[in-house]
PDB file of C-alpha atoms in Angstrom:
ATOM      1  CA  SER L   6     -26.403  13.702  26.276  1.00  0.00           C
ATOM      2  CA  ASP L   7     -24.843  11.577  23.535  1.00  0.00           C
ATOM      3  CA  GLU L   8     -21.394  12.155  25.022  1.00  0.00           C
ATOM      4  CA  SER L   9     -22.334  10.764  28.423  1.00  0.00           C
ATOM      5  CA  LEU L  10     -24.094   7.802  26.765  1.00  0.00           C
ATOM      6  CA  ALA L  11     -20.896   7.024  24.843  1.00  0.00           C
ATOM      7  CA  VAL L  12     -19.110   6.614  28.178  1.00  0.00           C
ATOM      8  CA  LEU L  13     -21.926   5.139  30.261  1.00  0.00           C
ATOM      9  CA  ALA L  14     -22.668   2.464  27.633  1.00  0.00           C
ATOM     10  CA  LEU L  15     -19.312   0.899  28.543  1.00  0.00           C
ATOM     11  CA  SER L  16     -18.980  -1.760  31.214  1.00  0.00           C
ATOM     12  CA  GLU L  17     -18.515  -0.620  34.815  1.00  0.00           C
ATOM     13  CA  THR L  18     -14.830  -1.554  34.699  1.00  0.00           C
ATOM     14  CA  LEU L  19     -14.267   0.465  31.513  1.00  0.00           C
ATOM     15  CA  VAL L  20     -16.186   3.466  32.884  1.00  0.00           C
ATOM     16  CA  ALA L  21     -13.887   3.381  35.921  1.00  0.00           C
ATOM     17  CA  TYR L  22     -10.848   3.170  33.619  1.00  0.00           C
ATOM     18  CA  VAL L  23     -12.062   6.111  31.510  1.00  0.00           C
ATOM     19  CA  ALA L  24     -12.765   8.141  34.655  1.00  0.00           C
ATOM     20  CA  ARG L  25      -9.235   7.452  35.930  1.00  0.00           C
ATOM     21  CA  ARG L  26      -7.754   8.494  32.562  1.00  0.00           C
ATOM     22  CA  LEU L  27      -9.977  11.490  31.820  1.00  0.00           C
ATOM     23  CA  GLY L  28     -11.257  12.673  35.175  1.00  0.00           C
ATOM     24  CA  PRO L  29     -14.543  12.400  37.074  1.00  0.00           C
ATOM     25  CA  ARG L  30     -16.596  13.965  34.232  1.00  0.00           C
ATOM     26  CA  PRO L  31     -15.210  12.223  31.125  1.00  0.00           C
ATOM     27  CA  TRP L  32     -18.145  13.247  28.918  1.00  0.00           C
ATOM     28  CA  ASP L  33     -16.848  16.826  29.002  1.00  0.00           C
ATOM     29  CA  TYR L  34     -13.757  15.510  27.223  1.00  0.00           C
ATOM     30  CA  VAL L  35     -15.679  13.161  24.905  1.00  0.00           C
ATOM     31  CA  SER L  36     -17.236  16.004  22.903  1.00  0.00           C
ATOM     32  CA  GLU L  37     -13.868  17.599  22.151  1.00  0.00           C
ATOM     33  CA  ARG L  38     -12.292  14.273  21.156  1.00  0.00           C
ATOM     34  CA  ALA L  39     -15.294  13.287  19.024  1.00  0.00           C
ATOM     35  CA  GLN L  40     -15.187  16.589  17.129  1.00  0.00           C
ATOM     36  CA  PHE L  41     -11.452  16.183  16.510  1.00  0.00           C
ATOM     37  CA  LEU L  42     -11.740  12.599  15.230  1.00  0.00           C
ATOM     38  CA  SER L  43     -14.897  13.331  13.269  1.00  0.00           C
ATOM     39  CA  LYS L  44     -13.005  15.987  11.326  1.00  0.00           C
ATOM     40  CA  GLU L  45      -9.809  13.934  10.953  1.00  0.00           C
ATOM     41  CA  LEU L  46     -11.508  10.696   9.888  1.00  0.00           C
ATOM     42  CA  GLY L  47     -14.209  12.327   7.770  1.00  0.00           C
ATOM     43  CA  ILE L  48     -17.140  10.729   9.582  1.00  0.00           C
ATOM     44  CA  SER L  49     -20.143  12.062  11.445  1.00  0.00           C
ATOM     45  CA  TYR L  50     -20.069  13.009  15.109  1.00  0.00           C
ATOM     46  CA  SER L  51     -22.451  10.174  16.033  1.00  0.00           C
ATOM     47  CA  GLU L  52     -20.320   7.630  14.129  1.00  0.00           C
ATOM     48  CA  THR L  53     -17.299   8.840  16.083  1.00  0.00           C
ATOM     49  CA  LEU L  54     -19.129   8.357  19.385  1.00  0.00           C
ATOM     50  CA  SER L  55     -19.958   4.779  18.403  1.00  0.00           C
ATOM     51  CA  LEU L  56     -16.266   4.156  17.592  1.00  0.00           C
ATOM     52  CA  PHE L  57     -15.388   4.943  21.213  1.00  0.00           C
ATOM     53  CA  ARG L  58     -17.415   1.941  22.384  1.00  0.00           C
ATOM     54  CA  ARG L  59     -15.499  -0.432  20.105  1.00  0.00           C
ATOM     55  CA  HIS L  60     -12.069   1.238  20.231  1.00  0.00           C
ATOM     56  CA  LEU L  61     -11.646   2.807  23.639  1.00  0.00           C
ATOM     57  CA  CYS L  62      -8.063   3.816  22.836  1.00  0.00           C
ATOM     58  CA  LEU L  63      -9.453   6.519  20.510  1.00  0.00           C
ATOM     59  CA  LEU L  64     -10.985   8.130  23.571  1.00  0.00           C
ATOM     60  CA  THR L  65      -8.282   7.523  26.165  1.00  0.00           C
ATOM     61  CA  GLN L  66      -5.071   8.012  24.187  1.00  0.00           C
ATOM     62  CA  ASP L  67      -3.200  11.290  24.340  1.00  0.00           C
ATOM     63  CA  THR L  68      -4.406  13.688  21.628  1.00  0.00           C
ATOM     64  CA  ASN L  69      -0.831  14.409  20.535  1.00  0.00           C
ATOM     65  CA  ARG L  70      -0.221  10.705  19.957  1.00  0.00           C
ATOM     66  CA  LEU L  71      -3.395  10.414  17.885  1.00  0.00           C
ATOM     67  CA  GLN L  72      -2.278  13.428  15.840  1.00  0.00           C
ATOM     68  CA  ARG L  73       1.166  11.892  15.249  1.00  0.00           C
ATOM     69  CA  VAL L  74      -0.327   8.577  14.117  1.00  0.00           C
ATOM     70  CA  LEU L  75      -2.799  10.377  11.837  1.00  0.00           C
ATOM     71  CA  SER L  76       0.091  12.393  10.414  1.00  0.00           C
ATOM     72  CA  LEU L  77       2.006   9.178   9.649  1.00  0.00           C
ATOM     73  CA  LEU L  78      -1.075   7.691   8.003  1.00  0.00           C
ATOM     74  CA  ARG L  79      -1.532  10.807   5.850  1.00  0.00           C
ATOM     75  CA  GLU L  80       2.160  10.761   4.923  1.00  0.00           C
ATOM     76  CA  GLY L  81       1.704   7.148   3.820  1.00  0.00           C
ATOM     77  CA  GLN L  82      -1.354   8.223   1.779  1.00  0.00           C
ATOM     78  CA  VAL L  83      -3.497   5.695   3.640  1.00  0.00           C
ATOM     79  CA  PRO L  84      -7.114   6.162   2.474  1.00  0.00           C
ATOM     80  CA  GLN L  85      -9.567   7.206   5.194  1.00  0.00           C
ATOM     81  CA  ASP L  86     -11.812   4.210   4.569  1.00  0.00           C
ATOM     82  CA  ALA L  87      -8.825   1.898   5.137  1.00  0.00           C
ATOM     83  CA  ILE L  88      -8.083   3.649   8.438  1.00  0.00           C
ATOM     84  CA  LEU L  89     -11.703   3.214   9.548  1.00  0.00           C
ATOM     85  CA  ARG L  90     -11.594  -0.506   8.730  1.00  0.00           C
ATOM     86  CA  ASP L  91      -8.373  -0.988  10.719  1.00  0.00           C
ATOM     87  CA  LEU L  92      -8.441   1.285  13.765  1.00  0.00           C
ATOM     88  CA  TRP L  93      -6.079  -1.058  15.614  1.00  0.00           C
ATOM     89  CA  VAL L  94      -3.268   0.850  13.914  1.00  0.00           C
ATOM     90  CA  PHE L  95      -3.678   3.498  16.641  1.00  0.00           C
ATOM     91  CA  ARG L  96      -2.479   0.998  19.241  1.00  0.00           C
ATOM     92  CA  HIS L  97       0.854   0.224  17.600  1.00  0.00           C
ATOM     93  CA  ASN L  98       4.385   1.547  17.984  1.00  0.00           C
ATOM     94  CA  GLU L  99       4.854   4.959  16.365  1.00  0.00           C
ATOM     95  CA  ASN L 100       8.590   4.483  15.800  1.00  0.00           C
ATOM     96  CA  LEU L 101       8.015   1.182  14.010  1.00  0.00           C
ATOM     97  CA  MET L 102       5.289   2.766  11.872  1.00  0.00           C
ATOM     98  CA  GLU L 103       7.584   5.668  10.968  1.00  0.00           C
ATOM     99  CA  SER L 104      10.425   3.293  10.081  1.00  0.00           C
ATOM    100  CA  ARG L 105       8.167   1.212   7.838  1.00  0.00           C
ATOM    101  CA  LEU L 106       6.743   4.304   6.204  1.00  0.00           C
ATOM    102  CA  LYS L 107      10.251   5.487   5.273  1.00  0.00           C
ATOM    103  CA  ARG L 108      11.170   2.059   3.873  1.00  0.00           C
ATOM    104  CA  ALA L 109       7.954   1.899   1.847  1.00  0.00           C
ATOM    105  CA  GLN L 110       8.432   5.422   0.488  1.00  0.00           C
ATOM    106  CA  LYS L 111      11.996   4.534  -0.517  1.00  0.00           C
ATOM    107  CA  VAL L 112      10.723   1.805  -2.868  1.00  0.00           C
ATOM    108  CA  GLY L 113       7.649   3.780  -3.984  1.00  0.00           C
ATOM    109  CA  LEU L 114       5.096   1.666  -2.141  1.00  0.00           C
ATOM    110  CA  LEU L 115       2.317   4.244  -1.862  1.00  0.00           C
ATOM    111  CA  PRO L 116      -0.488   4.411  -0.943  1.00  0.00           C
ATOM    112  CA  MET L 117       0.034   2.204   2.079  1.00  0.00           C
ATOM    113  CA  ARG L 118      -2.510   0.244   4.071  1.00  0.00           C
ATOM    114  CA  PRO L 119      -2.730   0.258   7.877  1.00  0.00           C
ATOM    115  CA  TRP L 120      -1.865  -3.451   8.104  1.00  0.00           C
ATOM    116  CA  MET L 121       1.549  -2.682   6.569  1.00  0.00           C
ATOM    117  CA  LEU L 122       2.362  -0.439   9.510  1.00  0.00           C
ATOM    118  CA  ARG L 123       1.465  -3.003  12.171  1.00  0.00           C
ATOM    119  CA  CYS L 124       2.025  -6.485  10.693  1.00  0.00           C
ATOM    120  CA  PRO L 125       4.885  -8.827  11.711  1.00  0.00           C
ATOM    121  CA  GLU L 126       8.272  -7.804  10.290  1.00  0.00           C
ATOM    122  CA  GLU L 127       8.584 -10.864   8.044  1.00  0.00           C
ATOM    123  CA  THR L 128       5.182 -10.113   6.475  1.00  0.00           C
ATOM    124  CA  PHE L 129       6.217  -6.528   5.781  1.00  0.00           C
ATOM    125  CA  GLU L 130       9.569  -7.652   4.314  1.00  0.00           C
ATOM    126  CA  ALA L 131       7.844 -10.190   2.043  1.00  0.00           C
ATOM    127  CA  HIS L 132       5.429  -7.518   0.833  1.00  0.00           C
ATOM    128  CA  LEU L 133       8.313  -5.124   0.095  1.00  0.00           C
ATOM    129  CA  ARG L 134      10.102  -7.854  -1.892  1.00  0.00           C
ATOM    130  CA  ARG L 135       6.940  -8.570  -3.925  1.00  0.00           C
ATOM    131  CA  TRP L 136       6.460  -4.845  -4.559  1.00  0.00           C
ATOM    132  CA  GLU L 137      10.055  -4.441  -5.762  1.00  0.00           C
ATOM    133  CA  ALA L 138       9.759  -7.544  -7.975  1.00  0.00           C
ATOM    134  CA  ARG L 139       6.569  -6.114  -9.481  1.00  0.00           C
ATOM    135  CA  ALA L 140       8.281  -2.778 -10.143  1.00  0.00           C
ATOM    136  CA  ASP L 141      11.190  -4.608 -11.799  1.00  0.00           C
ATOM    137  CA  ALA L 142       8.791  -6.642 -13.964  1.00  0.00           C
ATOM    138  CA  LEU L 143       6.933  -3.512 -15.092  1.00  0.00           C
ATOM    139  CA  TRP L 144      10.008  -1.372 -15.757  1.00  0.00           C
ATOM    140  CA  PRO L 145      10.141   1.041 -17.628  1.00  0.00           C
ATOM    141  CA  HIS L 146       6.365   1.292 -17.196  1.00  0.00           C
ATOM    142  CA  THR L 147       4.907   2.706 -14.021  1.00  0.00           C
ATOM    143  CA  ASP L 148       1.664   0.727 -13.947  1.00  0.00           C
ATOM    144  CA  THR L 149       0.222  -2.572 -15.095  1.00  0.00           C
ATOM    145  CA  VAL L 150      -2.275  -1.063 -17.554  1.00  0.00           C
ATOM    146  CA  THR L 151       0.451   0.737 -19.533  1.00  0.00           C
ATOM    147  CA  TYR L 152       2.633  -2.378 -19.475  1.00  0.00           C
ATOM    148  CA  LEU L 153      -0.163  -4.613 -20.788  1.00  0.00           C
ATOM    149  CA  ALA L 154      -1.211  -2.080 -23.425  1.00  0.00           C
ATOM    150  CA  GLU L 155       2.306  -2.034 -24.848  1.00  0.00           C
ATOM    151  CA  ARG L 156       2.830  -5.803 -24.603  1.00  0.00           C
ATOM    152  CA  LEU L 157      -0.537  -6.562 -26.225  1.00  0.00           C
ATOM    153  CA  ASN L 158      -0.238  -3.691 -28.701  1.00  0.00           C
ATOM    154  CA  CYS L 159      -3.590  -2.123 -27.854  1.00  0.00           C
ATOM    155  CA  SER L 160      -4.926   0.988 -26.149  1.00  0.00           C
ATOM    156  CA  ARG L 161      -5.022   1.603 -22.413  1.00  0.00           C
ATOM    157  CA  GLY L 162      -8.809   1.981 -22.737  1.00  0.00           C
ATOM    158  CA  HIS L 163      -9.067  -1.521 -24.188  1.00  0.00           C
ATOM    159  CA  ILE L 164      -6.988  -2.908 -21.307  1.00  0.00           C
ATOM    160  CA  ARG L 165      -9.265  -1.151 -18.798  1.00  0.00           C
ATOM    161  CA  PHE L 166     -12.273  -2.728 -20.531  1.00  0.00           C
ATOM    162  CA  LEU L 167     -10.650  -6.179 -20.357  1.00  0.00           C
ATOM    163  CA  THR L 168      -9.715  -5.769 -16.700  1.00  0.00           C
ATOM    164  CA  GLN L 169     -13.276  -4.822 -15.785  1.00  0.00           C
ATOM    165  CA  LYS L 170     -14.296  -8.250 -17.067  1.00  0.00           C
ATOM    166  CA  ASN L 171     -11.260 -10.014 -15.578  1.00  0.00           C
ATOM    167  CA  PRO L 172      -9.565  -8.022 -12.758  1.00  0.00           C
ATOM    168  CA  ARG L 173      -6.927 -10.737 -12.263  1.00  0.00           C
ATOM    169  CA  LEU L 174      -5.236  -9.471 -15.439  1.00  0.00           C
ATOM    170  CA  LEU L 175      -3.824  -6.675 -13.298  1.00  0.00           C
ATOM    171  CA  THR L 176      -2.084  -9.145 -10.999  1.00  0.00           C
ATOM    172  CA  ILE L 177       1.582  -9.542 -11.835  1.00  0.00           C
ATOM    173  CA  ASN L 178       3.594 -12.146  -9.937  1.00  0.00           C
TER     174      ASN L 178
END
């Protein structure tokens, strides 16, 4: 079956590790975990099975821990495609992720990206400072398009047209 292939495709050492973590018939557990993650991550069952080969922690971690991390990611409005590109976020400290999420929400830094939850503290702090400086520069406007439309005395539609040609216009430093 596909479930047993997902486990048996691993190296002998990893198969032994999975068997120690999940029991002598780990493929019985693989199906349940793959269905759960397939639903949560919005990908097909077969794609989920292939993730197990590259990110074994998705298979061996406690389901409750995976649910808590997914809950934090949803609370931070992290897009599903960003989660799929950075699955290492599941290996990081939940308490640190929760703390960073609260700090980001406090300054309005949403949606978040997985790297923000797992990067070095100084990187996160620098990003928060840049975000706050950007918000101060835009105030009382909530977004760059509205700010530019008012400053250039033109419509938001015209600004969107200009930014399609030159996306760097939306970068405020």
